[in-house]
Amino acid sequence: MDIIRIIFAILLPPVGVFMQVGFGGAFWLNILLTLLGYIPGIIHAVYIIASRK
């Protein structure tokens, strides 16, 4: 399941974070990072998915 989340994190970072944590603070932070720059959103999403198991 982590592979699917990482694929979503690369294509649409907020969706990958939402699949991992739901509508938490990390989701809203990821939306902000994605709006400010696509690459920071991807980095944050992959970090959230990799660190929370």
mmCIF file of C-alpha atoms in Angstrom:
data_model
loop_
_atom_site.group_PDB
_atom_site.id
_atom_site.type_symbol
_atom_site.label_atom_id
_atom_site.label_comp_id
_atom_site.label_asym_id
_atom_site.label_seq_id
_atom_site.Cartn_x
_atom_site.Cartn_y
_atom_site.Cartn_z
ATOM 1 C CA MET A 1 0.000 0.000 0.000
ATOM 2 C CA ASP A 2 2.932 2.367 0.577
ATOM 3 C CA ILE A 3 3.863 2.138 -3.103
ATOM 4 C CA ILE A 4 0.422 3.455 -4.089
ATOM 5 C CA ARG A 5 0.720 6.289 -1.570
ATOM 6 C CA ILE A 6 4.160 7.247 -2.885
ATOM 7 C CA ILE A 7 2.866 7.267 -6.467
ATOM 8 C CA PHE A 8 0.043 9.574 -5.382
ATOM 9 C CA ALA A 9 2.584 11.679 -3.464
ATOM 10 C CA ILE A 10 4.554 12.237 -6.656
ATOM 11 C CA LEU A 11 1.526 12.939 -8.857
ATOM 12 C CA LEU A 12 -0.676 14.813 -6.352
ATOM 13 C CA PRO A 13 1.134 15.338 -3.037
ATOM 14 C CA PRO A 14 -1.912 16.294 -0.911
ATOM 15 C CA VAL A 15 -3.736 13.110 -1.949
ATOM 16 C CA GLY A 16 -0.818 10.972 -0.791
ATOM 17 C CA VAL A 17 -0.738 12.743 2.575
ATOM 18 C CA PHE A 18 -4.525 12.500 2.909
ATOM 19 C CA MET A 19 -4.350 8.740 2.347
ATOM 20 C CA GLN A 20 -1.803 8.499 5.174
ATOM 21 C CA VAL A 21 -3.099 10.921 7.845
ATOM 22 C CA GLY A 22 -6.527 12.205 6.780
ATOM 23 C CA PHE A 23 -7.499 15.845 7.316
ATOM 24 C CA GLY A 24 -4.797 16.531 9.898
ATOM 25 C CA GLY A 25 -2.312 19.347 10.169
ATOM 26 C CA ALA A 26 0.137 17.582 7.866
ATOM 27 C CA PHE A 27 -2.490 17.572 5.094
ATOM 28 C CA TRP A 28 -3.053 21.324 5.286
ATOM 29 C CA LEU A 29 0.692 21.985 5.496
ATOM 30 C CA ASN A 30 1.182 19.876 2.398
ATOM 31 C CA ILE A 31 -1.461 21.835 0.486
ATOM 32 C CA LEU A 32 0.350 25.055 1.426
ATOM 33 C CA LEU A 33 3.738 23.655 0.402
ATOM 34 C CA THR A 34 2.322 22.362 -2.882
ATOM 35 C CA LEU A 35 0.833 25.773 -3.673
ATOM 36 C CA LEU A 36 4.141 27.482 -2.888
ATOM 37 C CA GLY A 37 6.097 25.018 -4.989
ATOM 38 C CA TYR A 38 5.386 21.573 -6.336
ATOM 39 C CA ILE A 39 8.739 20.049 -5.289
ATOM 40 C CA PRO A 40 8.444 21.005 -1.572
ATOM 41 C CA GLY A 41 4.990 19.402 -1.569
ATOM 42 C CA ILE A 42 6.404 16.180 -2.987
ATOM 43 C CA ILE A 43 9.270 16.115 -0.493
ATOM 44 C CA HIS A 44 6.924 16.677 2.425
ATOM 45 C CA ALA A 45 4.461 14.038 1.203
ATOM 46 C CA VAL A 46 7.146 11.382 0.764
ATOM 47 C CA TYR A 47 8.553 12.251 4.197
ATOM 48 C CA ILE A 48 5.128 11.894 5.856
ATOM 49 C CA ILE A 49 4.458 8.572 4.128
ATOM 50 C CA ALA A 50 7.908 7.175 4.914
ATOM 51 C CA SER A 51 7.959 8.263 8.554
ATOM 52 C CA ARG A 52 4.461 7.192 9.657
ATOM 53 C CA LYS A 53 3.900 3.456 9.698
#
